Every structure is written in C-alpha cells, then in structure tokens.
mmCIF file of C-alpha atoms in Angstrom:
data_model
loop_
_atom_site.group_PDB
_atom_site.id
_atom_site.type_symbol
_atom_site.label_atom_id
_atom_site.label_comp_id
_atom_site.label_asym_id
_atom_site.label_seq_id
_atom_site.Cartn_x
_atom_site.Cartn_y
_atom_site.Cartn_z
ATOM 1 C CA MET A 1 257.840 246.909 257.821
ATOM 2 C CA THR A 2 256.751 244.479 255.008
ATOM 3 C CA GLN A 3 254.453 241.944 255.114
ATOM 4 C CA THR A 4 254.886 238.539 252.984
ATOM 5 C CA THR A 5 252.309 237.069 251.730
ATOM 6 C CA GLN A 6 252.013 233.240 249.646
ATOM 7 C CA ALA A 7 249.405 233.488 246.734
ATOM 8 C CA THR A 8 247.348 230.125 247.390
ATOM 9 C CA GLN A 9 247.456 227.955 244.703
ATOM 10 C CA PRO A 10 243.956 225.674 243.597
ATOM 11 C CA GLN A 11 243.545 222.468 243.734
ATOM 12 C CA ARG A 12 243.536 220.005 241.306
ATOM 13 C CA GLY A 13 242.346 216.828 241.611
ATOM 14 C CA ILE A 14 240.024 214.235 241.581
ATOM 15 C CA GLN A 15 236.849 213.963 243.540
ATOM 16 C CA MET A 16 235.927 210.544 245.095
ATOM 17 C CA SER A 17 233.380 209.064 246.968
ATOM 18 C CA GLU A 18 234.170 207.008 250.338
ATOM 19 C CA SER A 19 233.488 203.490 249.561
ATOM 20 C CA ALA A 20 234.942 204.632 245.642
ATOM 21 C CA LEU A 21 238.484 204.883 247.805
ATOM 22 C CA LYS A 22 238.622 201.806 249.958
ATOM 23 C CA HIS A 23 237.392 199.527 246.406
ATOM 24 C CA VAL A 24 240.776 201.684 245.712
ATOM 25 C CA MET A 25 242.682 200.633 248.807
ATOM 26 C CA MET A 26 241.246 196.965 248.803
ATOM 27 C CA LEU A 27 242.229 197.301 245.131
ATOM 28 C CA ARG A 28 245.774 197.873 245.330
ATOM 29 C CA GLU A 29 246.193 195.284 247.979
ATOM 30 C CA GLN A 30 245.082 192.532 246.061
ATOM 31 C CA GLN A 31 247.496 193.627 243.479
ATOM 32 C CA GLY A 32 250.190 195.243 245.028
ATOM 33 C CA LYS A 33 251.852 198.872 245.570
ATOM 34 C CA ASP A 34 252.378 199.386 241.906
ATOM 35 C CA LEU A 35 248.724 199.708 240.993
ATOM 36 C CA CYS A 36 248.069 203.196 238.735
ATOM 37 C CA LEU A 37 244.598 204.540 238.396
ATOM 38 C CA ARG A 38 243.223 205.194 235.204
ATOM 39 C CA VAL A 39 241.130 207.979 235.117
ATOM 40 C CA GLY A 40 239.012 208.820 232.049
ATOM 41 C CA VAL A 41 235.968 210.767 230.671
ATOM 42 C CA ARG A 42 232.981 209.110 228.422
ATOM 43 C CA GLY A 43 230.790 211.826 225.850
ATOM 44 C CA GLY A 44 226.958 211.517 226.345
ATOM 45 C CA GLY A 45 224.091 211.793 228.606
ATOM 46 C CA CYS A 46 221.661 215.036 227.710
ATOM 47 C CA SER A 47 223.718 216.832 224.985
ATOM 48 C CA GLY A 48 225.611 213.834 223.670
#
C-alpha cells in the first residue's frame, strides 16, 4: 500500500490585532472595496 502525504507550506502574511482589523474594515467600508493596505518597516529602536 502506498500512502501519499502533502508537505505543508509555512504560512506567510502579517498578524494584526483585533482592533487594527476592525479599523481597516471600517476604512474599507468608508472608502470602498478597492482600498489597499500598505505595510512598511522603519528602522529605529535600540540599535537603529
């Protein structure tokens, strides 16, 4: 008997808090369904 298993891909994406998600959904309703979310990273903190 041959058993086939599929390798699972690591999940990619971003995590956001419940309140951040609610805010994005509110903006989406106000500004339309074509609203995009831009995410960036800024240097700083202890070593920057």
